[in-house]
GROMACS .gro file of C-alpha atoms in nm:
model
  323
    1MET     CA    1   5.606  -1.412   4.922
    2LYS     CA    2   5.378  -1.069   4.989
    3THR     CA    3   5.149  -1.213   4.729
    4SER     CA    4   5.139  -1.573   4.824
    5LYS     CA    5   5.037  -1.446   5.174
    6LYS     CA    6   4.748  -1.227   5.012
    7MET     CA    7   4.624  -1.526   4.854
    8LYS     CA    8   4.629  -1.766   5.115
    9SER     CA    9   4.427  -1.436   5.365
   10ALA     CA   10   4.199  -1.450   5.007
   11SER     CA   11   4.110  -1.800   5.022
   12LEU     CA   12   4.062  -1.843   5.374
   13ILE     CA   13   3.844  -1.547   5.365
   14LEU     CA   14   3.660  -1.689   5.136
   15THR     CA   15   3.619  -1.986   5.246
   16LEU     CA   16   3.487  -1.840   5.563
   17ILE     CA   17   3.195  -1.619   5.396
   18LEU     CA   18   3.085  -1.983   5.273
   19ILE     CA   19   3.082  -2.123   5.545
   20MET     CA   20   2.862  -1.827   5.707
   21VAL     CA   21   2.635  -1.798   5.438
   22THR     CA   22   2.598  -2.150   5.394
   23MET     CA   23   2.632  -2.172   5.005
   24VAL     CA   24   2.431  -2.445   4.841
   25ALA     CA   25   2.673  -2.629   4.558
   26CYS     CA   26   2.541  -2.901   4.374
   27GLY     CA   27   2.805  -3.056   4.217
   28SER     CA   28   2.745  -3.209   3.859
   29LYS     CA   29   2.471  -3.471   3.897
   30THR     CA   30   2.168  -3.534   3.693
   31GLN     CA   31   1.890  -3.600   3.891
   32GLU     CA   32   1.571  -3.756   3.756
   33THR     CA   33   1.249  -3.652   3.972
   34SER     CA   34   0.973  -3.813   3.906
   35THR     CA   35   0.639  -3.919   4.140
   36THR     CA   36   0.376  -4.233   4.127
   37THR     CA   37   0.097  -3.989   4.262
   38SER     CA   38  -0.224  -4.062   4.086
   39SER     CA   39  -0.341  -3.845   3.797
   40LYS     CA   40  -0.673  -3.767   3.581
   41GLU     CA   41  -0.425  -3.710   3.276
   42THR     CA   42  -0.432  -4.011   3.048
   43LYS     CA   43  -0.058  -3.953   2.918
   44LYS     CA   44   0.228  -3.890   3.149
   45HIS     CA   45   0.512  -3.637   3.028
   46THR     CA   46   0.864  -3.617   3.014
   47PHE     CA   47   1.062  -3.350   3.042
   48ALA     CA   48   1.426  -3.236   3.083
   49ALA     CA   49   1.619  -2.920   3.188
   50SER     CA   50   1.966  -2.801   3.158
   51TYR     CA   51   2.102  -2.547   3.377
   52PHE     CA   52   2.429  -2.362   3.275
   53THR     CA   53   2.505  -2.467   3.612
   54LEU     CA   54   2.349  -2.603   3.945
   55ASN     CA   55   2.642  -2.467   4.149
   56ASN     CA   56   2.440  -2.148   4.221
   57PRO     CA   57   2.103  -2.119   4.468
   58HIS     CA   58   1.949  -1.894   4.180
   59PHE     CA   59   1.905  -2.224   3.970
   60ILE     CA   60   1.815  -2.457   4.255
   61ASP     CA   61   1.541  -2.246   4.302
   62TRP     CA   62   1.456  -2.228   3.956
   63SER     CA   63   1.470  -2.617   3.967
   64LYS     CA   64   1.191  -2.643   4.295
   65GLY     CA   65   0.936  -2.400   4.094
   66LEU     CA   66   0.963  -2.633   3.798
   67LYS     CA   67   0.926  -2.928   3.997
   68SER     CA   68   0.634  -2.780   4.188
   69GLU     CA   69   0.425  -2.795   3.884
   70ILE     CA   70   0.575  -3.073   3.674
   71VAL     CA   71   0.615  -3.332   3.965
   72ASP     CA   72   0.425  -3.218   4.223
   73LYS     CA   73   0.092  -3.084   4.089
   74HIS     CA   74   0.091  -3.315   3.740
   75GLY     CA   75   0.278  -3.587   3.816
   76ASP     CA   76   0.539  -3.627   3.554
   77LYS     CA   77   0.888  -3.702   3.498
   78LEU     CA   78   1.143  -3.392   3.491
   79ILE     CA   79   1.529  -3.463   3.395
   80GLU     CA   80   1.771  -3.238   3.509
   81VAL     CA   81   2.143  -3.160   3.392
   82ASP     CA   82   2.434  -2.944   3.505
   83ALA     CA   83   2.566  -2.827   3.214
   84GLN     CA   84   2.882  -2.729   3.434
   85LEU     CA   85   2.975  -2.387   3.223
   86ASP     CA   86   3.048  -2.561   2.942
   87ILE     CA   87   2.837  -2.504   2.624
   88ASN     CA   88   2.963  -2.862   2.452
   89LYS     CA   89   2.852  -3.013   2.724
   90GLN     CA   90   2.533  -2.852   2.714
   91ILE     CA   91   2.445  -2.918   2.326
   92SER     CA   92   2.539  -3.261   2.426
   93ASP     CA   93   2.286  -3.302   2.688
   94VAL     CA   94   1.984  -3.173   2.502
   95GLU     CA   95   2.102  -3.379   2.163
   96ASP     CA   96   2.094  -3.678   2.441
   97PHE     CA   97   1.729  -3.553   2.556
   98ILE     CA   98   1.606  -3.491   2.156
   99GLN     CA   99   1.736  -3.896   2.122
  100GLN     CA  100   1.485  -4.000   2.480
  101LYS     CA  101   1.217  -3.794   2.281
  102VAL     CA  102   1.123  -3.572   2.574
  103ASP     CA  103   0.799  -3.384   2.560
  104ALA     CA  104   0.971  -3.075   2.599
  105ILE     CA  105   1.357  -2.903   2.696
  106PHE     CA  106   1.390  -2.655   2.925
  107ILE     CA  107   1.759  -2.447   2.880
  108ALA     CA  108   1.948  -2.167   3.068
  109PRO     CA  109   2.195  -2.179   2.797
  110VAL     CA  110   2.591  -2.111   2.922
  111ASP     CA  111   2.667  -1.920   2.579
  112SER     CA  112   2.364  -1.727   2.432
  113LYS     CA  113   2.492  -1.775   2.089
  114GLY     CA  114   2.654  -2.083   2.096
  115ILE     CA  115   2.344  -2.238   2.198
  116LYS     CA  116   2.174  -2.223   1.852
  117THR     CA  117   2.311  -2.579   1.748
  118ALA     CA  118   2.090  -2.732   2.015
  119LEU     CA  119   1.813  -2.512   1.932
  120LEU     CA  120   1.754  -2.618   1.598
  121SER     CA  121   1.809  -2.983   1.680
  122ALA     CA  122   1.533  -2.983   1.908
  123LYS     CA  123   1.325  -2.766   1.632
  124LYS     CA  124   1.356  -3.001   1.411
  125ALA     CA  125   1.274  -3.269   1.591
  126ASN     CA  126   0.947  -3.012   1.675
  127ILE     CA  127   1.021  -3.036   2.067
  128PRO     CA  128   0.902  -2.686   2.213
  129VAL     CA  129   1.204  -2.530   2.391
  130ILE     CA  130   1.150  -2.297   2.677
  131ILE     CA  131   1.401  -2.040   2.781
  132MET     CA  132   1.510  -2.025   3.145
  133ASP     CA  133   1.622  -1.724   3.242
  134VAL     CA  134   1.899  -1.626   2.964
  135PRO     CA  135   1.768  -1.538   2.643
  136PRO     CA  136   1.953  -1.679   2.353
  137GLN     CA  137   2.058  -1.505   2.056
  138ASP     CA  138   1.808  -1.666   1.804
  139THR     CA  139   1.455  -1.623   1.981
  140ASP     CA  140   1.306  -1.762   1.686
  141LEU     CA  141   1.436  -2.094   1.713
  142VAL     CA  142   1.259  -2.130   2.096
  143THR     CA  143   0.909  -2.169   2.204
  144ALA     CA  144   0.883  -1.938   2.498
  145MET     CA  145   1.130  -1.804   2.738
  146VAL     CA  146   1.115  -1.696   3.131
  147THR     CA  147   1.338  -1.449   3.241
  148THR     CA  148   1.384  -1.176   3.484
  149ASP     CA  149   1.352  -0.794   3.361
  150ASN     CA  150   1.720  -0.831   3.344
  151PHE     CA  151   1.776  -0.449   3.215
  152MET     CA  152   1.549  -0.311   3.512
  153ALA     CA  153   1.729  -0.519   3.786
  154GLY     CA  154   2.057  -0.354   3.619
  155LYS     CA  155   1.935  -0.038   3.648
  156VAL     CA  156   1.767  -0.043   3.982
  157LEU     CA  157   2.112  -0.087   4.093
  158GLY     CA  158   2.254   0.146   3.909
  159ASP     CA  159   2.019   0.429   4.090
  160ALA     CA  160   2.108   0.296   4.417
  161MET     CA  161   2.443   0.348   4.378
  162VAL     CA  162   2.422   0.685   4.238
  163LYS     CA  163   2.200   0.818   4.538
  164ASN     CA  164   2.460   0.611   4.764
  165THR     CA  165   2.724   0.737   4.633
  166GLY     CA  166   2.630   1.098   4.563
  167GLY     CA  167   2.696   1.053   4.223
  168LYS     CA  168   3.076   1.006   4.282
  169ALA     CA  169   3.245   0.660   4.229
  170ASN     CA  170   3.508   0.497   4.109
  171VAL     CA  171   3.343   0.131   3.957
  172ALA     CA  172   3.468  -0.195   3.880
  173ILE     CA  173   3.209  -0.432   3.736
  174ILE     CA  174   3.256  -0.806   3.697
  175ASP     CA  175   3.076  -0.942   3.395
  176TRP     CA  176   3.016  -1.219   3.139
  177SER     CA  177   2.931  -1.076   2.811
  178VAL     CA  178   2.890  -1.393   2.659
  179VAL     CA  179   2.571  -1.416   2.826
  180GLN     CA  180   2.295  -1.206   2.691
  181ALA     CA  181   2.107  -1.164   3.031
  182VAL     CA  182   2.422  -1.052   3.173
  183VAL     CA  183   2.446  -0.805   2.882
  184ASP     CA  184   2.106  -0.648   2.969
  185ARG     CA  185   2.179  -0.594   3.351
  186THR     CA  186   2.497  -0.437   3.266
  187ASP     CA  187   2.322  -0.203   3.018
  188GLY     CA  188   2.085  -0.147   3.285
  189PHE     CA  189   2.359  -0.075   3.488
  190THR     CA  190   2.532   0.204   3.320
  191ALA     CA  191   2.214   0.348   3.141
  192ALA     CA  192   2.137   0.439   3.510
  193VAL     CA  193   2.494   0.558   3.613
  194LYS     CA  194   2.622   0.771   3.244
  195ALA     CA  195   2.414   1.109   3.404
  196SER     CA  196   2.654   1.075   3.669
  197PRO     CA  197   3.013   1.197   3.541
  198GLY     CA  198   3.136   1.156   3.856
  199ILE     CA  199   3.068   0.825   3.863
  200LYS     CA  200   3.361   0.600   3.672
  201VAL     CA  201   3.413   0.253   3.538
  202VAL     CA  202   3.759   0.188   3.587
  203ALA     CA  203   3.802  -0.182   3.549
  204ARG     CA  204   3.599  -0.416   3.396
  205GLN     CA  205   3.660  -0.818   3.305
  206ASP     CA  206   3.419  -1.120   3.284
  207GLY     CA  207   3.401  -1.319   3.569
  208LYS     CA  208   3.216  -1.653   3.442
  209ALA     CA  209   2.933  -1.557   3.674
  210SER     CA  210   3.121  -1.809   3.937
  211THR     CA  211   3.313  -1.709   4.312
  212GLU     CA  212   3.619  -1.894   4.236
  213SER     CA  213   3.686  -1.657   3.902
  214ALA     CA  214   3.532  -1.342   4.078
  215LEU     CA  215   3.801  -1.343   4.371
  216PRO     CA  216   4.146  -1.337   4.184
  217ILE     CA  217   3.981  -1.081   3.940
  218MET     CA  218   3.884  -0.832   4.208
  219GLU     CA  219   4.245  -0.911   4.342
  220ASN     CA  220   4.415  -0.782   4.049
  221PHE     CA  221   4.161  -0.482   4.017
  222LEU     CA  222   4.282  -0.366   4.357
  223GLN     CA  223   4.656  -0.354   4.252
  224SER     CA  224   4.618  -0.206   3.960
  225ASN     CA  225   4.355   0.041   4.001
  226PRO     CA  226   4.361   0.092   4.407
  227GLU     CA  227   4.098   0.398   4.356
  228ILE     CA  228   3.784   0.189   4.337
  229ASN     CA  229   3.541   0.202   4.592
  230ALA     CA  230   3.232   0.034   4.393
  231VAL     CA  231   3.156  -0.253   4.234
  232PHE     CA  232   2.856  -0.359   4.034
  233THR     CA  233   2.829  -0.757   4.006
  234ILE     CA  234   2.644  -0.960   3.811
  235ASN     CA  235   2.541  -1.186   4.013
  236ASP     CA  236   2.565  -1.306   4.400
  237PRO     CA  237   2.850  -1.549   4.353
  238SER     CA  238   3.081  -1.311   4.186
  239ALA     CA  239   2.967  -1.091   4.493
  240VAL     CA  240   3.077  -1.342   4.714
  241GLY     CA  241   3.422  -1.396   4.521
  242ALA     CA  242   3.453  -1.003   4.522
  243LEU     CA  243   3.383  -0.952   4.877
  244ALA     CA  244   3.708  -1.249   4.959
  245ALA     CA  245   3.951  -1.023   4.764
  246ILE     CA  246   3.822  -0.684   4.902
  247GLU     CA  247   3.803  -0.822   5.332
  248ALA     CA  248   4.164  -0.998   5.250
  249ALA     CA  249   4.307  -0.653   5.124
  250LYS     CA  250   4.152  -0.445   5.464
  251ARG     CA  251   3.982  -0.233   5.230
  252THR     CA  252   3.638  -0.128   5.464
  253ASP     CA  253   3.560   0.173   5.213
  254ILE     CA  254   3.438  -0.031   4.853
  255LYS     CA  255   3.076  -0.104   4.849
  256ILE     CA  256   2.938  -0.388   4.648
  257TYR     CA  257   2.621  -0.413   4.433
  258SER     CA  258   2.463  -0.766   4.324
  259ILE     CA  259   2.203  -0.917   4.135
  260ASP     CA  260   2.009  -1.224   4.241
  261GLY     CA  261   1.845  -1.194   4.571
  262SER     CA  262   1.978  -1.498   4.737
  263GLN     CA  263   1.981  -1.603   5.055
  264ASP     CA  264   2.341  -1.592   5.091
  265ALA     CA  265   2.315  -1.209   4.944
  266ILE     CA  266   2.072  -1.117   5.203
  267LYS     CA  267   2.264  -1.244   5.497
  268LEU     CA  268   2.572  -1.014   5.379
  269VAL     CA  269   2.379  -0.726   5.325
  270LYS     CA  270   2.239  -0.771   5.686
  271ASP     CA  271   2.607  -0.816   5.838
  272ASN     CA  272   2.684  -0.509   5.606
  273LYS     CA  273   2.918  -0.690   5.350
  274ILE     CA  274   2.738  -0.540   5.066
  275ALA     CA  275   2.554  -0.271   5.005
  276GLY     CA  276   2.253  -0.447   4.825
  277THR     CA  277   2.153  -0.691   4.546
  278SER     CA  278   1.896  -0.688   4.301
  279ALA     CA  279   1.651  -0.976   4.439
  280GLN     CA  280   1.510  -1.197   4.135
  281PHE     CA  281   1.248  -1.460   4.231
  282PRO     CA  282   1.336  -1.767   4.044
  283VAL     CA  283   1.106  -2.015   4.211
  284LYS     CA  284   0.801  -1.778   4.090
  285MET     CA  285   0.977  -1.807   3.746
  286GLY     CA  286   1.048  -2.185   3.754
  287GLN     CA  287   0.656  -2.184   3.859
  288VAL     CA  288   0.541  -1.980   3.530
  289ALA     CA  289   0.749  -2.191   3.315
  290GLY     CA  290   0.587  -2.498   3.467
  291ASP     CA  291   0.257  -2.380   3.385
  292LEU     CA  292   0.343  -2.228   3.018
  293VAL     CA  293   0.463  -2.596   2.897
  294TYR     CA  294   0.167  -2.756   2.938
  295LYS     CA  295  -0.048  -2.493   2.765
  296ILE     CA  296   0.238  -2.507   2.470
  297LEU     CA  297   0.122  -2.883   2.513
  298ASN     CA  298  -0.250  -2.821   2.477
  299LYS     CA  299  -0.182  -2.546   2.205
  300GLU     CA  300  -0.286  -2.262   2.375
  301ASN     CA  301  -0.147  -1.930   2.293
  302VAL     CA  302   0.128  -1.787   2.539
  303GLU     CA  303   0.338  -1.501   2.576
  304LYS     CA  304   0.669  -1.543   2.363
  305TRP     CA  305   0.849  -1.373   2.636
  306VAL     CA  306   0.762  -1.367   2.993
  307LYS     CA  307   0.994  -1.112   3.208
  308VAL     CA  308   0.926  -1.111   3.610
  309GLU     CA  309   1.022  -0.799   3.763
  310SER     CA  310   1.279  -0.751   4.056
  311LEU     CA  311   1.346  -0.543   4.321
  312PHE     CA  312   1.656  -0.364   4.573
  313ILE     CA  313   1.739  -0.528   4.901
  314ASP     CA  314   1.935  -0.340   5.088
  315GLN     CA  315   1.956  -0.255   5.463
  316SER     CA  316   1.619  -0.067   5.456
  317ASN     CA  317   1.430  -0.365   5.376
  318TYR     CA  318   1.598  -0.671   5.410
  319GLN     CA  319   1.370  -0.858   5.712
  320GLN     CA  320   1.119  -0.895   5.472
  321TYR     CA  321   1.313  -1.104   5.243
  322LEU     CA  322   1.519  -1.307   5.464
  323LYS     CA  323   1.429  -1.667   5.525
   0.00000   0.00000   0.00000
């Protein structure tokens, strides 16, 4: 009965957190965006984008950036699909794009290794692929990539944790090892803390980058490792799930460090709910990717991998980024 009550309490707290930060959920709808604005270009283009999830403000902002270049600026069409964290669905969606003979495909892979089948199909069809945010294992199969410098995003969090804890903490990590971008973030974090022997990783598990998965994982961590006093999560939705579990357990001594810099997380920083978030700039990345695709179609030389810097947001600077 005690476990049941705790689960109900955590679920209630999660609901309250989600309401408080007004999280955005897009579900699984396919969106097609176009405009009738006149353009000097004689040929109109159709592009397609497959996001590993649209149930995350980060990729909502990626979409805004892409649309600002493709739809608003050029008057072209952008088909957008949510893979719903399912690599088989994502491969099928990409195959559909190929059958539609789109001019280029943007992909944020669900699985850095598993996406190879779709990349091979696109390459065989001579359709350019631009990777969004999540580098695949087979980078030779893509035309370009636009990502955060994920190693540095993790490293700045590790540096902040070392500074804030005086180099002493028992850390839980909620990651997602099938995605290369996440591996890079975690590698950056561990590289920053390894020089501090007083910081020990005592629990670690994949959380599939979602609030719903992170909550029960954090609950289990707290039961099996009550000494935990710091948490590193690979994205802000995971941080929200971890926070719900921590608050349900009435633990006020645990500091959460996250990555994304979403408005949801910045509000939690403001309210002293999490220690900080390493900000990404998804709107900017979407704009960069949207600009790149036209250069690629025009046979211009482009940089293979564009890395956009991140920065750490905490109590000292959140006012600059809170909208």
